[in-house]
GROMACS .gro file of N, CA and C in nm:
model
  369
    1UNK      N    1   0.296   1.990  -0.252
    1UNK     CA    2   0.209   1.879  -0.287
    1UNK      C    3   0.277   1.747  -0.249
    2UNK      N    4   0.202   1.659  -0.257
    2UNK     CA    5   0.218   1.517  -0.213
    2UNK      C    6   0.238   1.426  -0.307
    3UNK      N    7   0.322   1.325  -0.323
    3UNK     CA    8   0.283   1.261  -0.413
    3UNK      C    9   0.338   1.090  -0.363
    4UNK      N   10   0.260   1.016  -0.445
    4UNK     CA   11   0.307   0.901  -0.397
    4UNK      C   12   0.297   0.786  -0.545
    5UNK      N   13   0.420   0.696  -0.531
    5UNK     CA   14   0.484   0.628  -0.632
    5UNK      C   15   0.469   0.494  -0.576
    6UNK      N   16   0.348   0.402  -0.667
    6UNK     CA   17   0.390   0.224  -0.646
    6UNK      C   18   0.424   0.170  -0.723
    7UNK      N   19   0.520   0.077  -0.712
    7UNK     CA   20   0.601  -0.006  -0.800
    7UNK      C   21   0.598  -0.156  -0.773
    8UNK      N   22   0.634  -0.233  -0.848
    8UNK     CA   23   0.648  -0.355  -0.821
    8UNK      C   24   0.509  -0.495  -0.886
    9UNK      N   25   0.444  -0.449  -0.947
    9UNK     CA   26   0.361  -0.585  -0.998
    9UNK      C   27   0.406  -0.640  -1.067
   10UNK      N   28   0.302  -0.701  -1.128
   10UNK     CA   29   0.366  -0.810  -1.241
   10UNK      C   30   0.310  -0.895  -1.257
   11UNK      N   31   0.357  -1.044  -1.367
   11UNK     CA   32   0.271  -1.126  -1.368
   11UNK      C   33   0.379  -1.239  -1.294
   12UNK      N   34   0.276  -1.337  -1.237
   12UNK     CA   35   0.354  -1.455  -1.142
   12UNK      C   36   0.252  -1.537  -1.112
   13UNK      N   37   0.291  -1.645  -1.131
   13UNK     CA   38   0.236  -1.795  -1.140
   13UNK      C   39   0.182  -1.796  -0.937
   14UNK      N   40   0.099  -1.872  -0.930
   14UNK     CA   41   0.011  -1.925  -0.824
   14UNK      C   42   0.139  -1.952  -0.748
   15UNK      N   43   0.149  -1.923  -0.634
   15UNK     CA   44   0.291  -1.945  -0.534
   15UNK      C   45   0.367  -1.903  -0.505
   16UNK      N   46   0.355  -1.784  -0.646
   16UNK     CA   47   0.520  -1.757  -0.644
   16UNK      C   48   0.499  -1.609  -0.552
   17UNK      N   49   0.610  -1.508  -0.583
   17UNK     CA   50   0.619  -1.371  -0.511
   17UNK      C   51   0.634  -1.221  -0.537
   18UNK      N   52   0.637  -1.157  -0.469
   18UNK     CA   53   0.654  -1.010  -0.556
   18UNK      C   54   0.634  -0.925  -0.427
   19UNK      N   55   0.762  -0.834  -0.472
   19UNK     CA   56   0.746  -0.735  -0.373
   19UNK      C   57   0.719  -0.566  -0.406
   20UNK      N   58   0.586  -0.506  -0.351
   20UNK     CA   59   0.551  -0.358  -0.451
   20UNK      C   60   0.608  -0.292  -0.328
   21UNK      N   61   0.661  -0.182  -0.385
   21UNK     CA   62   0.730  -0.041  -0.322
   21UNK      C   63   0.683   0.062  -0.350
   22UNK      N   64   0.648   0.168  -0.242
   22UNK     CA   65   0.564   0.291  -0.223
   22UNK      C   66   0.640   0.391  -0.170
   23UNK      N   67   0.684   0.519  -0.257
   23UNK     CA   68   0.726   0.615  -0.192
   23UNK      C   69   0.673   0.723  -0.206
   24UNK      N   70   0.662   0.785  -0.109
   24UNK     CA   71   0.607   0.920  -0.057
   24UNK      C   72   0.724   1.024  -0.068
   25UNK      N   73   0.666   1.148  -0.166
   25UNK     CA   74   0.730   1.273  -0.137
   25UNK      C   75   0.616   1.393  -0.167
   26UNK      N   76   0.706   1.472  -0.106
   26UNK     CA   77   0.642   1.640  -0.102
   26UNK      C   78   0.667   1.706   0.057
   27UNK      N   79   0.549   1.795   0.011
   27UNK     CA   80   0.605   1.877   0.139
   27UNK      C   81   0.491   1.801   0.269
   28UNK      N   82   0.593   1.713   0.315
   28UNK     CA   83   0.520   1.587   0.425
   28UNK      C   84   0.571   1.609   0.556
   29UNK      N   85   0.454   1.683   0.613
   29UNK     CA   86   0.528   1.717   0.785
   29UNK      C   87   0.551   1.590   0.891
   30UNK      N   88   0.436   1.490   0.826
   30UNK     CA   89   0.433   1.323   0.891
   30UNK      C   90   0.361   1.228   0.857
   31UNK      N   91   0.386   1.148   0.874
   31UNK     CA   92   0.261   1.008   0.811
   31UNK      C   93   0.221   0.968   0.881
   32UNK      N   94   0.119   0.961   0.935
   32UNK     CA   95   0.001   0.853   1.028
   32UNK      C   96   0.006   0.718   0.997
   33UNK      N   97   0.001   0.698   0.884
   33UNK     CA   98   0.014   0.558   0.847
   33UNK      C   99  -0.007   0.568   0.650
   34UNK      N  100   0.055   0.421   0.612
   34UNK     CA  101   0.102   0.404   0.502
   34UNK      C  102  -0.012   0.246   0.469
   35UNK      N  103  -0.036   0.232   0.375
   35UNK     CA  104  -0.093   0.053   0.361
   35UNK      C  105  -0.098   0.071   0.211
   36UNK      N  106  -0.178  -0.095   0.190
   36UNK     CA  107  -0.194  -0.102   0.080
   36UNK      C  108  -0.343  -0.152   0.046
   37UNK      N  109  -0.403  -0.116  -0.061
   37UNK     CA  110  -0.561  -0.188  -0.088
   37UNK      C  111  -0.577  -0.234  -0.247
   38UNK      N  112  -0.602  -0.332  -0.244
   38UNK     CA  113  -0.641  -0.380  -0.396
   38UNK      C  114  -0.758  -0.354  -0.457
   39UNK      N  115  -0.791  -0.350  -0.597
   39UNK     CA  116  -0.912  -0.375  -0.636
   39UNK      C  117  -0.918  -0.466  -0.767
   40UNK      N  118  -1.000  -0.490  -0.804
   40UNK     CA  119  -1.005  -0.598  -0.871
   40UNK      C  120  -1.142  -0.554  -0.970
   41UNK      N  121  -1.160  -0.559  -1.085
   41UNK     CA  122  -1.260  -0.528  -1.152
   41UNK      C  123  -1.389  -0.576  -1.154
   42UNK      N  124  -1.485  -0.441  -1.128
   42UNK     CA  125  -1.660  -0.464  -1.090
   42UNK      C  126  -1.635  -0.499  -0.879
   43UNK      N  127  -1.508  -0.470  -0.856
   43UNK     CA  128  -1.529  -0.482  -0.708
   43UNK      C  129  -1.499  -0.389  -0.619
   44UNK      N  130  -1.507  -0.377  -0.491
   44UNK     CA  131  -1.498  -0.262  -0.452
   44UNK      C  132  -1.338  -0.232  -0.386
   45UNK      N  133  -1.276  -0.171  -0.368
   45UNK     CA  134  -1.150  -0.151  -0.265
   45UNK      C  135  -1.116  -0.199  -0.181
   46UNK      N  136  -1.013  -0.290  -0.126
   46UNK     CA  137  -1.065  -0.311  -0.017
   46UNK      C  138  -0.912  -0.339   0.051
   47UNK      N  139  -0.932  -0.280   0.170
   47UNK     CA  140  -0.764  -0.322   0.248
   47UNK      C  141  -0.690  -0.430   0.216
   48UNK      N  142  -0.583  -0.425   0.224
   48UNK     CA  143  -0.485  -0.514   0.187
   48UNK      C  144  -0.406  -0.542   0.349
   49UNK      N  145  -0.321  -0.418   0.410
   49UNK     CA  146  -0.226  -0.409   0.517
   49UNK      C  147  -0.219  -0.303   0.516
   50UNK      N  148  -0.183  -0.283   0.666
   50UNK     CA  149  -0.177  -0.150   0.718
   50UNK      C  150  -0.034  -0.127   0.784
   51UNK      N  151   0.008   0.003   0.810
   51UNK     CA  152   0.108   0.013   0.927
   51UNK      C  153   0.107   0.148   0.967
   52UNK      N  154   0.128   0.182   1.075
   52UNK     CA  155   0.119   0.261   1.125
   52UNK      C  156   0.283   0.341   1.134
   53UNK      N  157   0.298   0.439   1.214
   53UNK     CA  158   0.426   0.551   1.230
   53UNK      C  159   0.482   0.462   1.345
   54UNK      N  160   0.418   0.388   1.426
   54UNK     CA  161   0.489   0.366   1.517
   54UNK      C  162   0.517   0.175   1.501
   55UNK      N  163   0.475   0.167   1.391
   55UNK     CA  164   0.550   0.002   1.338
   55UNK      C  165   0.381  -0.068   1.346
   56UNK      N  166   0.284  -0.049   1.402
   56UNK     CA  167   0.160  -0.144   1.411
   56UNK      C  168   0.062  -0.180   1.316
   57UNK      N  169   0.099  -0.278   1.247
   57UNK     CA  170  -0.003  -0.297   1.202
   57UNK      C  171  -0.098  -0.410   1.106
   58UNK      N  172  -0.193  -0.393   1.052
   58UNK     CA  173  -0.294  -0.451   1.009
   58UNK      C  174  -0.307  -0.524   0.877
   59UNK      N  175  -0.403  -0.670   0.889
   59UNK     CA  176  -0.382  -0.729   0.776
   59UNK      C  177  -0.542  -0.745   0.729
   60UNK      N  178  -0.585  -0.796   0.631
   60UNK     CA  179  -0.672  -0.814   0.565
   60UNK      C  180  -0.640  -1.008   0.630
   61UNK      N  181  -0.748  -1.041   0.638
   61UNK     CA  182  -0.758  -1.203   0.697
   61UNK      C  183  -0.656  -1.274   0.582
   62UNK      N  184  -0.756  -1.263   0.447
   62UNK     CA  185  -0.731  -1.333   0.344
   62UNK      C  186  -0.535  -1.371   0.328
   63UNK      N  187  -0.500  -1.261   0.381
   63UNK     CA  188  -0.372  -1.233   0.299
   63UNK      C  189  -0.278  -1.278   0.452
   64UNK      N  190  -0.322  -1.265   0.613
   64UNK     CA  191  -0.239  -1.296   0.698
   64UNK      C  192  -0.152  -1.407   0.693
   65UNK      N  193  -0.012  -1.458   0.736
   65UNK     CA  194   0.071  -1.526   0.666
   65UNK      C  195   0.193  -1.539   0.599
   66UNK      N  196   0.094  -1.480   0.466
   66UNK     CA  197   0.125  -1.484   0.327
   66UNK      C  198   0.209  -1.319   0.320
   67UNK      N  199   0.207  -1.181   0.346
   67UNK     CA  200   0.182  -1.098   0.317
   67UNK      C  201   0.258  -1.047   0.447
   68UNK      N  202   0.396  -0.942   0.414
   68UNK     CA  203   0.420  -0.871   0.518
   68UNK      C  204   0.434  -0.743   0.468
   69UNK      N  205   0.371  -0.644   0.552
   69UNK     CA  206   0.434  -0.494   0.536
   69UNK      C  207   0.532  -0.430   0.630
   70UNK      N  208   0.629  -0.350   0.534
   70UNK     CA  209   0.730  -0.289   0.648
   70UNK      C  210   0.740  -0.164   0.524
   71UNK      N  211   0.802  -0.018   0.651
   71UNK     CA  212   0.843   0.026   0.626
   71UNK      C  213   0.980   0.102   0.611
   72UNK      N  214   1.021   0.204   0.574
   72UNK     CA  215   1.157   0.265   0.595
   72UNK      C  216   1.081   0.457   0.619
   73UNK      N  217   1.079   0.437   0.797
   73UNK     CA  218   1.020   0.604   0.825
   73UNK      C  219   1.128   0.713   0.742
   74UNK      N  220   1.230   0.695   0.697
   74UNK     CA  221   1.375   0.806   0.698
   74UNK      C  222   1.322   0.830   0.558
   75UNK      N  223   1.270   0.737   0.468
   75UNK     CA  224   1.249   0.751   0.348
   75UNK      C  225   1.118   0.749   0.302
   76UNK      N  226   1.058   0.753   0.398
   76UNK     CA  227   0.854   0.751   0.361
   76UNK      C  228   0.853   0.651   0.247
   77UNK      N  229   0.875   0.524   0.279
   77UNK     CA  230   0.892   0.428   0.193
   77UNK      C  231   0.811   0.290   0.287
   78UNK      N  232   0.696   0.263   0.149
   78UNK     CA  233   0.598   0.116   0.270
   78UNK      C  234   0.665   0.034   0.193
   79UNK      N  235   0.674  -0.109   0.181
   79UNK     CA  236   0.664  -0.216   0.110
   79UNK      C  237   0.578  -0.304   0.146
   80UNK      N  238   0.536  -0.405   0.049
   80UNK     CA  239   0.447  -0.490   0.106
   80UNK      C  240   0.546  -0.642  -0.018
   81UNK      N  241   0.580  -0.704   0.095
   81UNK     CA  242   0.618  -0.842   0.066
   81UNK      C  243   0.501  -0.987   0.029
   82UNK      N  244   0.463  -0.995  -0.042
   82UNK     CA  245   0.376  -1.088  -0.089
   82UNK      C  246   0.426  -1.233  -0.191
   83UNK      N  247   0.396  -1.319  -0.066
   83UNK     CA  248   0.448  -1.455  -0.089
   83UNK      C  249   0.301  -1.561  -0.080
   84UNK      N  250   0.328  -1.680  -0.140
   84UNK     CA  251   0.226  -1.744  -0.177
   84UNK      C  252   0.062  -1.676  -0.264
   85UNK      N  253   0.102  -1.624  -0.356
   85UNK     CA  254   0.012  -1.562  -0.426
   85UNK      C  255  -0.091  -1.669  -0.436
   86UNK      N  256  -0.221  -1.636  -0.458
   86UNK     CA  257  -0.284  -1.701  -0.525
   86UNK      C  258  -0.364  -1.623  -0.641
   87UNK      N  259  -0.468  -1.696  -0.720
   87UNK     CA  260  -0.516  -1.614  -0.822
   87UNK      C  261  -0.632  -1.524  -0.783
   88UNK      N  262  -0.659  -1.552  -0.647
   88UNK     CA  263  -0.768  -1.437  -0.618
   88UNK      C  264  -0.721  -1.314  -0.572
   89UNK      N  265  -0.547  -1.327  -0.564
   89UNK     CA  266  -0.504  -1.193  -0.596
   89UNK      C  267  -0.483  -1.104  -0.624
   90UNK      N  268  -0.526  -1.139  -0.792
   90UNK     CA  269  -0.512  -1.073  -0.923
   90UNK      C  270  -0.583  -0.910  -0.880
   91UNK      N  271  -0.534  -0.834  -0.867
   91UNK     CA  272  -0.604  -0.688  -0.895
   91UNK      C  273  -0.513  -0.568  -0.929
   92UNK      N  274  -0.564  -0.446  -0.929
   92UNK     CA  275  -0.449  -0.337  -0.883
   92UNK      C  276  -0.427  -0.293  -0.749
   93UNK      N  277  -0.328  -0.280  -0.720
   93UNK     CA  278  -0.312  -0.246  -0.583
   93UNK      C  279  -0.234  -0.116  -0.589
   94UNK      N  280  -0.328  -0.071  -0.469
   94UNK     CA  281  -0.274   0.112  -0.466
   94UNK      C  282  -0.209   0.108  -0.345
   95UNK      N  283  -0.159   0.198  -0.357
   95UNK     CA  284  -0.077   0.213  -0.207
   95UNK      C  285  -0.158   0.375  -0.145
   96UNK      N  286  -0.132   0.390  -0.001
   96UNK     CA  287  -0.234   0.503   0.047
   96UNK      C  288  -0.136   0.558   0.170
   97UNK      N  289  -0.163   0.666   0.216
   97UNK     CA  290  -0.073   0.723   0.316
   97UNK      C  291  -0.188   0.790   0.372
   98UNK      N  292  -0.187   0.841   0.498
   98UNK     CA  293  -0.292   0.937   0.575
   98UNK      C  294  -0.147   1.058   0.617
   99UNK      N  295  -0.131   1.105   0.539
   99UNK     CA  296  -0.029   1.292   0.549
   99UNK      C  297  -0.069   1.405   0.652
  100UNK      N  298   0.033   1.377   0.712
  100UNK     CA  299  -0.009   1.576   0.778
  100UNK      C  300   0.073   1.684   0.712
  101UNK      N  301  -0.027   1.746   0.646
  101UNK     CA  302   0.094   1.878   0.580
  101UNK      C  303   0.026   1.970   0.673
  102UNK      N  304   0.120   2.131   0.706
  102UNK     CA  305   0.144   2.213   0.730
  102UNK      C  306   0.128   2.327   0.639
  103UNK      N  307  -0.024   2.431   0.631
  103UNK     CA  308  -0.041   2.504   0.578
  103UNK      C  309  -0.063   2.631   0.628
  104UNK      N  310   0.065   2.755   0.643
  104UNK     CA  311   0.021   2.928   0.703
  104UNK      C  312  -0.021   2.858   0.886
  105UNK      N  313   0.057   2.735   0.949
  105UNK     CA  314   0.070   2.704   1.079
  105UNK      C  315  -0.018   2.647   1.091
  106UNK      N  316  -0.117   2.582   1.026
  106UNK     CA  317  -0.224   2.485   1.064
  106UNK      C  318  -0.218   2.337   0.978
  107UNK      N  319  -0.212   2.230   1.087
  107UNK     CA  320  -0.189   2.096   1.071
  107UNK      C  321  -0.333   2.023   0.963
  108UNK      N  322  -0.310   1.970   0.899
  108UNK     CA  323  -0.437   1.901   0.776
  108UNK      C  324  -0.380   1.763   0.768
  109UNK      N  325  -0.447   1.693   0.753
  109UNK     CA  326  -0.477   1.525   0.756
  109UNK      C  327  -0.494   1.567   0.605
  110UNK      N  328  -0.445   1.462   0.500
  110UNK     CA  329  -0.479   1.456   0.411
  110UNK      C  330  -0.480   1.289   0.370
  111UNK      N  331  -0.552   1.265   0.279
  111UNK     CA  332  -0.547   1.103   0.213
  111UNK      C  333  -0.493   1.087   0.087
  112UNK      N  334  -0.354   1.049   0.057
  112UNK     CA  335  -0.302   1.043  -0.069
  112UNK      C  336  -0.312   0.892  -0.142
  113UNK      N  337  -0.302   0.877  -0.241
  113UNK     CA  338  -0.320   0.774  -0.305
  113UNK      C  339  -0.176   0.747  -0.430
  114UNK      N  340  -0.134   0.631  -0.445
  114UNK     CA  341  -0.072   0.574  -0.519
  114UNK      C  342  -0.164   0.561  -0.683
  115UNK      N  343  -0.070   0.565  -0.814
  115UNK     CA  344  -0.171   0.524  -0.929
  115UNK      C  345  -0.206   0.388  -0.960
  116UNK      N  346  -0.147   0.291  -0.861
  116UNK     CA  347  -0.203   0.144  -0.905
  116UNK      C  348  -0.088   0.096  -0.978
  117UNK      N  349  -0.052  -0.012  -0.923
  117UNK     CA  350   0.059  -0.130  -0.978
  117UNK      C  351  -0.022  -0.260  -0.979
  118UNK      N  352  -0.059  -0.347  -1.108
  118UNK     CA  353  -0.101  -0.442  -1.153
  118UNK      C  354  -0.043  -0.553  -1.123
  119UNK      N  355  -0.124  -0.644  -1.025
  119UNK     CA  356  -0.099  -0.733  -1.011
  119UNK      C  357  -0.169  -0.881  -1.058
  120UNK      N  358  -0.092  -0.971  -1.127
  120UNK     CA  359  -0.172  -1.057  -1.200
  120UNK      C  360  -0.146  -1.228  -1.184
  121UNK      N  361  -0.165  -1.302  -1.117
  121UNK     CA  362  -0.135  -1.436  -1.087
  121UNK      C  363  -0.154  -1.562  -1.139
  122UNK      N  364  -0.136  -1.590  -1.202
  122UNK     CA  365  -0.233  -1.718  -1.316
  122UNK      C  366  -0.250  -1.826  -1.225
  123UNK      N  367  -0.300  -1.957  -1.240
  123UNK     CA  368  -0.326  -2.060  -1.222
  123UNK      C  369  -0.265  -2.197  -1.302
   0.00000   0.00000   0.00000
């Protein structure tokens, strides 16, 4: 099984920073890609940043800037660096992986999910 661990919210004033950490374990033959998506209550999911296996990747407009993701491939580990918060930040943010496990020799895509690290920004 798969599992995946986010860390890092908190509460922090308009400006300030915070960095959440995502690690991936189990029986993980590879990662396609790792990101992060927030939600925010009565709203829907919605991308945060992306990255891919081979370093590429994607931001949500709102957050370009402000917001870097990197990972560590050796340790199936994303981070997402988030500077200049503002309060329309405020949500939970999950972290997500797209997995290939290896089952009896046949390759499966799977979609794992993080349980949500709270993020909260005042004004």
């Amino acid at each position: 099984q798969v599992q995946l661990v986010d860390s890092g919210g908190g509460l922090v004033q308009a400006g300030g920073s915070l960095r959440l950490s995502c690690a991936a374990s189990g029986s993980i033959f590879g990662i396609n890609a790792m990101g992060w998506y927030r939600q925010a209550p009565g709203k829907q999911r919605e991308l945060v940043a992306t990255i891919t296996a081979t370093g590429s990747t994607n931001y949500a407009d709102s957050v370009k800037g402000r917001f870097t993701i990197s990972r560590d491939n050796a340790k199936n580990t994303v981070y997402l660096q988030m500077n200049g918060l503002k309060p329309e930040g405020t949500a939970v943010y999950y972290c997500n992986a797209e997995v290939t496990v290896v089952i009896g020799g046949v390759a499966r895509m799977l979609d794992y999910w993080g349980q949500g690290t709270q993020v909260t920004v005042s004004s």
